[in-house]
Coordinates of C-alpha atoms in Angstrom, one line a residue:
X1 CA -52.3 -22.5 25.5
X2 CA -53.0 -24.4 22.2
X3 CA -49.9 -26.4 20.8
X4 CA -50.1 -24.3 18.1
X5 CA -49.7 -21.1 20.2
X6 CA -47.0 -21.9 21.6
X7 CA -45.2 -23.1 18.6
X8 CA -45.9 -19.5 17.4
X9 CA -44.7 -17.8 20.3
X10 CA -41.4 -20.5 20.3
X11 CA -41.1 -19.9 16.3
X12 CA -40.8 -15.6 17.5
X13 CA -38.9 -16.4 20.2
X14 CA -36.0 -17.6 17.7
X15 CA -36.4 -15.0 14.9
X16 CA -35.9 -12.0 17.5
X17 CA -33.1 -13.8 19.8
X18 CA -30.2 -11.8 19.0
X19 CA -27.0 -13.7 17.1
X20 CA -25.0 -15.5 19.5
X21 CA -21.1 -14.1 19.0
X22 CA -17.7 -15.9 18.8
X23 CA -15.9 -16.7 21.9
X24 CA -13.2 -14.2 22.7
X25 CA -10.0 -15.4 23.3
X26 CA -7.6 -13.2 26.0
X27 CA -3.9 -13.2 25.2
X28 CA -0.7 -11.4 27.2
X29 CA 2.5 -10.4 27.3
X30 CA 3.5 -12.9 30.0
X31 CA 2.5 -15.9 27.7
X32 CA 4.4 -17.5 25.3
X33 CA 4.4 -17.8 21.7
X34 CA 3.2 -21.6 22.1
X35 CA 0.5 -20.8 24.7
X36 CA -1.0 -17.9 22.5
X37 CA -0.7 -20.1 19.8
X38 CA -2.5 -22.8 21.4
X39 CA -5.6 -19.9 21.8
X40 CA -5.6 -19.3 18.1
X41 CA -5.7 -23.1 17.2
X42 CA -9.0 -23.0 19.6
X43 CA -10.7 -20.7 17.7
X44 CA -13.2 -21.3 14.9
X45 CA -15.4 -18.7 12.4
X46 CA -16.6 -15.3 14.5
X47 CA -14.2 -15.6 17.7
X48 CA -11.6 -13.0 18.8
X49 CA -8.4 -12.5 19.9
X50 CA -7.7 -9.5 22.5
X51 CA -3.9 -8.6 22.9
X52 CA -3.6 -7.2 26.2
X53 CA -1.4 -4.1 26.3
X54 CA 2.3 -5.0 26.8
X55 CA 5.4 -5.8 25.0
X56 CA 5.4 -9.6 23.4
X57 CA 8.4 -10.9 22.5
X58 CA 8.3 -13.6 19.5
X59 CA 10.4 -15.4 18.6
X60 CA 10.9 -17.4 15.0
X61 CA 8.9 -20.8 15.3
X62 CA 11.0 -23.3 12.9
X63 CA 8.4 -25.8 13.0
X64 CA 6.4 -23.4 10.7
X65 CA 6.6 -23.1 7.3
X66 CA 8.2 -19.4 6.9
X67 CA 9.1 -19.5 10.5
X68 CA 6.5 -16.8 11.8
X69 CA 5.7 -17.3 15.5
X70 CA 2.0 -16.9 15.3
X71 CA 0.1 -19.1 13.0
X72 CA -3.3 -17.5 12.4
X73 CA -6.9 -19.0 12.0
X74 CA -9.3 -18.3 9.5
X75 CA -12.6 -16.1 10.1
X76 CA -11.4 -14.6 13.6
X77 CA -10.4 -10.7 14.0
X78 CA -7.0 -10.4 15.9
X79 CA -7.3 -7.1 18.0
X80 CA -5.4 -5.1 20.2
X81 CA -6.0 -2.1 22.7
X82 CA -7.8 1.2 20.5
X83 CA -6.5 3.3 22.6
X84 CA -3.9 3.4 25.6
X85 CA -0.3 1.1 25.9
X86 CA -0.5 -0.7 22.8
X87 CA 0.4 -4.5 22.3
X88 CA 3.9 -4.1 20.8
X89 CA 4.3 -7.4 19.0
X90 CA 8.4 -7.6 18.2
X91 CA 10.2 -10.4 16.7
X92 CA 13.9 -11.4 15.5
X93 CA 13.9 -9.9 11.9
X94 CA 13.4 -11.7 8.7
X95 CA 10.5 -14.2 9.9
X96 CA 7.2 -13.0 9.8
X97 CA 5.1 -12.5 13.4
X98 CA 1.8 -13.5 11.9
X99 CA 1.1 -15.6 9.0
X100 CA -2.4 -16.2 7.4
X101 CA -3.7 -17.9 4.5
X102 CA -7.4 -18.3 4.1
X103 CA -10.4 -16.6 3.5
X104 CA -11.5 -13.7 6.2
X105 CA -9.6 -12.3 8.5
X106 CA -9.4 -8.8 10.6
X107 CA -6.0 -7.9 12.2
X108 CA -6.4 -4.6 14.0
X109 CA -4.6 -2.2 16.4
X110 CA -1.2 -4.2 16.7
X111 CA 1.9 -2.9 16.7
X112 CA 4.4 -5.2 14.3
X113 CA 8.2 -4.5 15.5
X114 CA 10.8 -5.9 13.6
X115 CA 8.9 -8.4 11.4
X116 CA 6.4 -8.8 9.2
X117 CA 2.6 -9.5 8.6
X118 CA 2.7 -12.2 5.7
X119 CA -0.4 -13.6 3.5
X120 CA -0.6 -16.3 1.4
X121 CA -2.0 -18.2 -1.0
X122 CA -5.0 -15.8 -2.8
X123 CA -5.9 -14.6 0.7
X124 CA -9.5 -13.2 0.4
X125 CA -11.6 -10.9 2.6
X126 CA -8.8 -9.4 4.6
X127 CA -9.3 -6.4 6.7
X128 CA -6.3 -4.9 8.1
X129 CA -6.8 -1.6 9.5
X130 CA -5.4 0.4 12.1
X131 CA -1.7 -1.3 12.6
X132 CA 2.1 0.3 13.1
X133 CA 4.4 -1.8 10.8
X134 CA 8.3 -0.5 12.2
X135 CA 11.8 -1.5 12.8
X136 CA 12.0 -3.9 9.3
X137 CA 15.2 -3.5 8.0
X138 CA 15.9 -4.4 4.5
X139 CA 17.3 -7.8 3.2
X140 CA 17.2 -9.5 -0.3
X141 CA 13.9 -10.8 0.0
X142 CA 10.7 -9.2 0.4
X143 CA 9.1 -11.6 2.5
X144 CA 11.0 -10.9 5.0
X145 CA 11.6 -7.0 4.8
X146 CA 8.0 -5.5 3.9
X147 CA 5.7 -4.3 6.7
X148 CA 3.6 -6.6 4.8
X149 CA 3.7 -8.9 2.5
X150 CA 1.2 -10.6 0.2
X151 CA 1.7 -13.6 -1.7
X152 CA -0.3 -15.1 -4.4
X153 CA -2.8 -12.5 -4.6
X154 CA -5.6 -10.9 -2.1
X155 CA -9.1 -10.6 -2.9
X156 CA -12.2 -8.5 -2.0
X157 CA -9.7 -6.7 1.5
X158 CA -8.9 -3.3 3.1
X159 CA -5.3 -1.9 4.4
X160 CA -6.2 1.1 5.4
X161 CA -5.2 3.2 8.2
X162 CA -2.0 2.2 9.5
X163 CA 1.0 3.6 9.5
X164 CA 4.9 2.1 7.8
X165 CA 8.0 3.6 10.0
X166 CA 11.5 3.1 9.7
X167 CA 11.6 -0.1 7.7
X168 CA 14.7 -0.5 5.6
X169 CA 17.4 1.5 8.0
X170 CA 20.3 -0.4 6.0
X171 CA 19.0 0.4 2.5
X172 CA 18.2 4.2 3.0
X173 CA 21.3 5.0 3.3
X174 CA 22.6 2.9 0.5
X175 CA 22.6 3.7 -3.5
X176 CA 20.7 1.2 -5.0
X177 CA 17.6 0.3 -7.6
X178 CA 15.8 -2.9 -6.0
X179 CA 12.8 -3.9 -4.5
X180 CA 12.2 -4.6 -1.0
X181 CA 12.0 -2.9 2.2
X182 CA 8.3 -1.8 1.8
X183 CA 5.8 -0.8 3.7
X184 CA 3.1 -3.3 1.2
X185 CA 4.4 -5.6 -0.9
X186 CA 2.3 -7.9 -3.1
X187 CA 1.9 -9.7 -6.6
X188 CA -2.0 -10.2 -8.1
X189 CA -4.8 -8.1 -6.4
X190 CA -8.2 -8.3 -7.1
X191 CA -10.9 -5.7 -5.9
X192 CA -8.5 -4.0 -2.9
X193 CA -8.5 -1.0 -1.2
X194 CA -5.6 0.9 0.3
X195 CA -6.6 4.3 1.6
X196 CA -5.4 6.4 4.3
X197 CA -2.3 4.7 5.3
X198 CA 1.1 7.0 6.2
X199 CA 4.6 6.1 5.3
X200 CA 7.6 7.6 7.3
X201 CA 11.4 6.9 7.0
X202 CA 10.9 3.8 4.7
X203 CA 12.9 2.2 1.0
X204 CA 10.0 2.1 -0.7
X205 CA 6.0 3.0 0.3
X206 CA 3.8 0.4 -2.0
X207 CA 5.2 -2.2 -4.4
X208 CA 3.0 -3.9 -6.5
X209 CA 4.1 -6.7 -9.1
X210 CA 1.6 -8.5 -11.4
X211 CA 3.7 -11.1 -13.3
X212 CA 1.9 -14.1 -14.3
X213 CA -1.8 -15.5 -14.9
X214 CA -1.2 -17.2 -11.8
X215 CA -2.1 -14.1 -9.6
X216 CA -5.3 -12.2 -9.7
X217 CA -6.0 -9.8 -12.2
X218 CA -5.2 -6.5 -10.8
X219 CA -8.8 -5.2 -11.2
X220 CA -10.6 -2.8 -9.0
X221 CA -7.7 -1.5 -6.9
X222 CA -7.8 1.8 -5.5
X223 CA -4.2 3.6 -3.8
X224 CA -6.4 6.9 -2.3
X225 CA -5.6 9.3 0.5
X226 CA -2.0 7.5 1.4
X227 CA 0.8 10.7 2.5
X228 CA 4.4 9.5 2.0
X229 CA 6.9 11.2 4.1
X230 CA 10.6 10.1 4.0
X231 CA 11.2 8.0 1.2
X232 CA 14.0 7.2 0.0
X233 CA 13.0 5.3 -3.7
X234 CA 9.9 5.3 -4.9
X235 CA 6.4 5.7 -2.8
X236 CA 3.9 3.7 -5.2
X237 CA 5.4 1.1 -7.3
X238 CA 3.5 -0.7 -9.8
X239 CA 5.1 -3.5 -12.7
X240 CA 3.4 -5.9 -14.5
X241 CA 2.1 -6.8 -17.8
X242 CA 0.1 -5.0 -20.9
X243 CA -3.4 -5.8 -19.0
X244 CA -3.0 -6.2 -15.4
X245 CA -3.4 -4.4 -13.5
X246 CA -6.8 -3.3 -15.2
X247 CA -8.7 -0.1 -13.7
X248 CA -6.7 0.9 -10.9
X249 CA -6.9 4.1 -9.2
X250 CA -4.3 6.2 -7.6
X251 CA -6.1 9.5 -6.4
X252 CA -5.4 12.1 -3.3
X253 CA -2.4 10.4 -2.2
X254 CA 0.6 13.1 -0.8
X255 CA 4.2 12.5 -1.6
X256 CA 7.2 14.9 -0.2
X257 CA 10.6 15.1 1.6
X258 CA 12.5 12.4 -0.3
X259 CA 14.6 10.7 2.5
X260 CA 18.2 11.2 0.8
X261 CA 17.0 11.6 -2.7
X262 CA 19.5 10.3 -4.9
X263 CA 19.7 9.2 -8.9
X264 CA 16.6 6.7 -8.4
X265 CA 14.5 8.3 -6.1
X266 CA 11.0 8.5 -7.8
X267 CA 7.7 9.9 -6.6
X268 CA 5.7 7.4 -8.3
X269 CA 6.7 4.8 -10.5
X270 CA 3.4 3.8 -12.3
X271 CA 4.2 1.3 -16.1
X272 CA 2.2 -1.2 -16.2
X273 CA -1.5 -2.0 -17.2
X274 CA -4.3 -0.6 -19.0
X275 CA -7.5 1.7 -18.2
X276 CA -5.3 3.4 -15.1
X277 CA -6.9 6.6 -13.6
X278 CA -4.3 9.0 -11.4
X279 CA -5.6 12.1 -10.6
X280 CA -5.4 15.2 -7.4
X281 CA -2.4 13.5 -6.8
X282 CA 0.7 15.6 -4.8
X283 CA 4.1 14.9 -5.9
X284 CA 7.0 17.3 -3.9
X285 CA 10.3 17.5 -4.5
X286 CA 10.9 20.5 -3.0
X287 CA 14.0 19.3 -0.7
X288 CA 15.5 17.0 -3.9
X289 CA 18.8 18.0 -5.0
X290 CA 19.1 20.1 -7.9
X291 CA 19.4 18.2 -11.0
X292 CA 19.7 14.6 -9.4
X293 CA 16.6 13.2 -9.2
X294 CA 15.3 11.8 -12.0
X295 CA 11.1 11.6 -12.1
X296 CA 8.0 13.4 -10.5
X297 CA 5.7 10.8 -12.2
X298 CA 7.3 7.5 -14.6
X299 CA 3.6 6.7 -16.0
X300 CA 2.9 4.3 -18.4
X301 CA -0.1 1.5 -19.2
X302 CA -2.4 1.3 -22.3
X303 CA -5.1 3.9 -21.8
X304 CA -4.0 5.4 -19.0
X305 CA -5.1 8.4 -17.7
X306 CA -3.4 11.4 -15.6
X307 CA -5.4 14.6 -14.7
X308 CA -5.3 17.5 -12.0
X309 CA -2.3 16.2 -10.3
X310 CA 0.8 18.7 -8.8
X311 CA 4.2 17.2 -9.4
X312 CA 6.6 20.2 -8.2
X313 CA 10.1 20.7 -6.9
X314 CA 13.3 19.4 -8.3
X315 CA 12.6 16.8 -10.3
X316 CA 14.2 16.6 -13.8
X317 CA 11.0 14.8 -15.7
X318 CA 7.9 15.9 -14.5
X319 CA 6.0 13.2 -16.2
X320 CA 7.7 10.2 -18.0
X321 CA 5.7 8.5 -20.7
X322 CA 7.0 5.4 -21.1
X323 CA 5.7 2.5 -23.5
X324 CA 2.1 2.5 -23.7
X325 CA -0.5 3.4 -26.4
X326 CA -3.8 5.6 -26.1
X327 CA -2.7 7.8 -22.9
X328 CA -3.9 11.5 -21.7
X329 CA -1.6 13.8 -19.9
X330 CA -4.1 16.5 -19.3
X331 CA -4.8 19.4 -17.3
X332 CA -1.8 19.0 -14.4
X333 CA 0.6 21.1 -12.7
X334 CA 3.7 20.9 -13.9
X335 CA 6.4 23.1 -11.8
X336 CA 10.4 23.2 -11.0
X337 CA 13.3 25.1 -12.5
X338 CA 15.5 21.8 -13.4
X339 CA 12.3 20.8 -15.4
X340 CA 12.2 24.2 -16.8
X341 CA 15.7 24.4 -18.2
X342 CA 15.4 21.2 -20.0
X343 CA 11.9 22.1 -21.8
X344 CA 10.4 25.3 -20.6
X345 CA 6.7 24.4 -22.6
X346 CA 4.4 22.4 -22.3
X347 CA 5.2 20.0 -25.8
X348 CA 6.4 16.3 -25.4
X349 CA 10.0 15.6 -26.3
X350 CA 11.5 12.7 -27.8
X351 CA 13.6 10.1 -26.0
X352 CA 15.0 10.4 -23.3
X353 CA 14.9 14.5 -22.9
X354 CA 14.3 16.0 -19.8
X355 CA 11.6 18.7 -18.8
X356 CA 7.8 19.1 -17.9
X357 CA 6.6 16.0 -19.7
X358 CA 8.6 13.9 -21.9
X359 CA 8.8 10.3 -23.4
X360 CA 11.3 7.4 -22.0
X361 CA 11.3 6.4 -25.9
X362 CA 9.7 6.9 -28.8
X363 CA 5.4 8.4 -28.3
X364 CA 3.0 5.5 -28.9
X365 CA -0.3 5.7 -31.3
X366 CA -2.8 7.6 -29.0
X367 CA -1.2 9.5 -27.1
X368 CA -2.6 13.2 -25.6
X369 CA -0.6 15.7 -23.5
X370 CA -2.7 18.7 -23.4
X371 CA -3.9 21.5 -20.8
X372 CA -1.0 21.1 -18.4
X373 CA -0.2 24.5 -16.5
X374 CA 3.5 24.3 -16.5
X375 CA 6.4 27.0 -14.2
X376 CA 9.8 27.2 -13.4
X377 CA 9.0 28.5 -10.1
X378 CA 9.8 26.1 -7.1
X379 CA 6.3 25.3 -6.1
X380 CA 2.9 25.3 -7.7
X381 CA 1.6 27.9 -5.9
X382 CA -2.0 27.0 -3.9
X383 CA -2.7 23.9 -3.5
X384 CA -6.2 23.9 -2.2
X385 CA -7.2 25.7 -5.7
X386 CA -5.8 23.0 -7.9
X387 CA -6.2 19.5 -6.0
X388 CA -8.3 18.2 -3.5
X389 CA -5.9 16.0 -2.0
X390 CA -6.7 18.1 1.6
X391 CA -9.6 16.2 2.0

């Protein structure tokens, strides 16, 4: 064989050899916080972490910076068991269990009990996917009371499929208008996707605050396919500025069963931004109280758009414009008789009225409601005609 033929065969050799993978790192229940800890600090881009099934107890580690018990590395996916006896991660309340802050991470098929998943610092390329988030009760900060928390912005990441239950058990009981207790909490997004996630027995589902230009710029967020179940104030959240966030989506996401509504007990809470689309939305408030709960939809956010969505039940506003210029509220389905009695049409009243759709204060330049099918009857009647949120 010529030197030169068996460079070539050496040179195809390499181009077909299949990509060597990441060591995988095995973790259990026996070991302690320290000894897992000292796996993570091991690995480097492309390795795993595999959670046995079990129950890990972990406890706050005061020689970290927010006091979470696991410390995690950058590039590496953190798994547990897809099917089966999960790994049941359960700390001491108000310290986080993981903490990350880099750039790519996967955390997947972990069960969080009693303290939160925390990110930091304009995390980017997070996927977190598949996870139960439970036992959180609420407190003053959200750090420490969110299923997860996100700090300083996220970039280009995925929570999608997991599932919020019972966070906040001191708070749902309790009448008050704060933050806290969510199942996602952040401030500054950039090109995120939360889709398909389910919230049960929590404060509030998704709270989003975009406050200063030292957070991303709330661009290409979609909020799709989420169900809310047992919520006691508001299920999506969103406050910020006149631009941010910019383009954000809420679509197909399902909201009913108020956990002891009460006077601030929202469906969603929407005011901020410009160039928002919500649409096939369902908003229920079938099992409000009469005359006590205050809004179906608070919408607001320059050029912001709401179509084909069903907010019915006992809500007192259907839609509540609030102060933005240049917005459409077009072609939903408006139904409820405490809406009814307050304005049985389909025509925009001026501050602070109550009924189908009305204005928080006076109607800004721009501003469309049109085509909305409107009843007094309890519920909107089929469903599967007017939304496609049973996709």
């Amino acid at each position: 064989m010529t030197r030169l033929h068996h460079f070539a065969c050496l040179l195809a050799s390499l181009l077909f050899m299949p990509f060597a993978r990441g060591a995988v790192y095995k973790v259990n229940a026996s070991m302690s916080a320290a000894a897992i800890q000292s796996k993570i600090n091991r690995c480097v881009v492309g390795d795993t972490v595999v959670f046995a099934p079990g129950t890990y107890n972990l406890a706050s580690n005061g020689s970290n910076s927010n006091g979470e018990a696991l410390h995690l590395a950058a590039g590496v996916t953190y798994t547990g068991p897809r099917s089966g006896a999960p790994a049941r991660l359960v700390g001491t309340g108000r310290y986080p269990l993981m903490y990350f802050s880099g750039t790519r991470v996967t955390i997947e098929y972990l069960v969080f009990d009693n303290g939160p998943l925390f990110l930091e610092n304009r995390v980017t390329n997070a996927t977190i996917d598949n996870n139960v988030f439970e036992n959180i009760d609420c407190g003053s900060t959200a750090s420490q009371t969110s299923g997860i928390f996100v700090a300083g912005g996220v970039n280009n990441s995925d929570i999608s499929y997991n599932k919020f239950q019972n966070l906040g058990q001191t708070c749902n009981s309790k009448y008050q208008d704060s933050q806290g207790a969510a199942g996602i909490a952040f401030f500054g997004f950039h090109n995120l996707t939360i889709t398909h996630n389910s919230f049960n027995t929590v404060y509030e589902g998704i709270d989003i605050t975009i406050s200063n230009s030292d957070e991303y710029d709330g661009a290409g967020g979609h909020i799709n396919y989420n169900v809310f179940t047992g919520v006691h104030r508001i299920a999506i959240e969103i406050l910020g500025t006149n631009t941010n966030p910019s383009g954000l989506e809420v679509a197909y996401n399902h909201y009913s069963d108020a956990l002891l509504p009460w006077a601030y007990t929202f469906g969603f809470s929407l005011t901020a931004g410009q160039n928002m689309i919500v649409h096939d939305n369902v908003i229920t408030g079938n099992n409000n109280k009469p005359g006590y709960v205050p809004y179906g939809v608070e919408i607001a956010g320059n050029n912001t758009h709401a179509y084909n969505n069903i907010v019915e039940g006992y809500w007192e506003w259907g839609f509540a414009i609030g102060n933005a210029t240049n917005m459409s509220i077009k072609n939903n389905y408006i139904c409820g008789p405490a809406m009814a009695a307050h304005s049985p049409n389909q025509t925009p009243v001026l501050g602070n009225a109550k009924g189908f759709v009305a204005y928080e204060t006076n109607p800004q330049p721009g501003t469309v409601v049109s085509g909305n099918i409107t009843s007094a009857t309890l519920t909107c009647g089929s469903r599967e005609t007017k939304s496609q949120n049973s996709r």
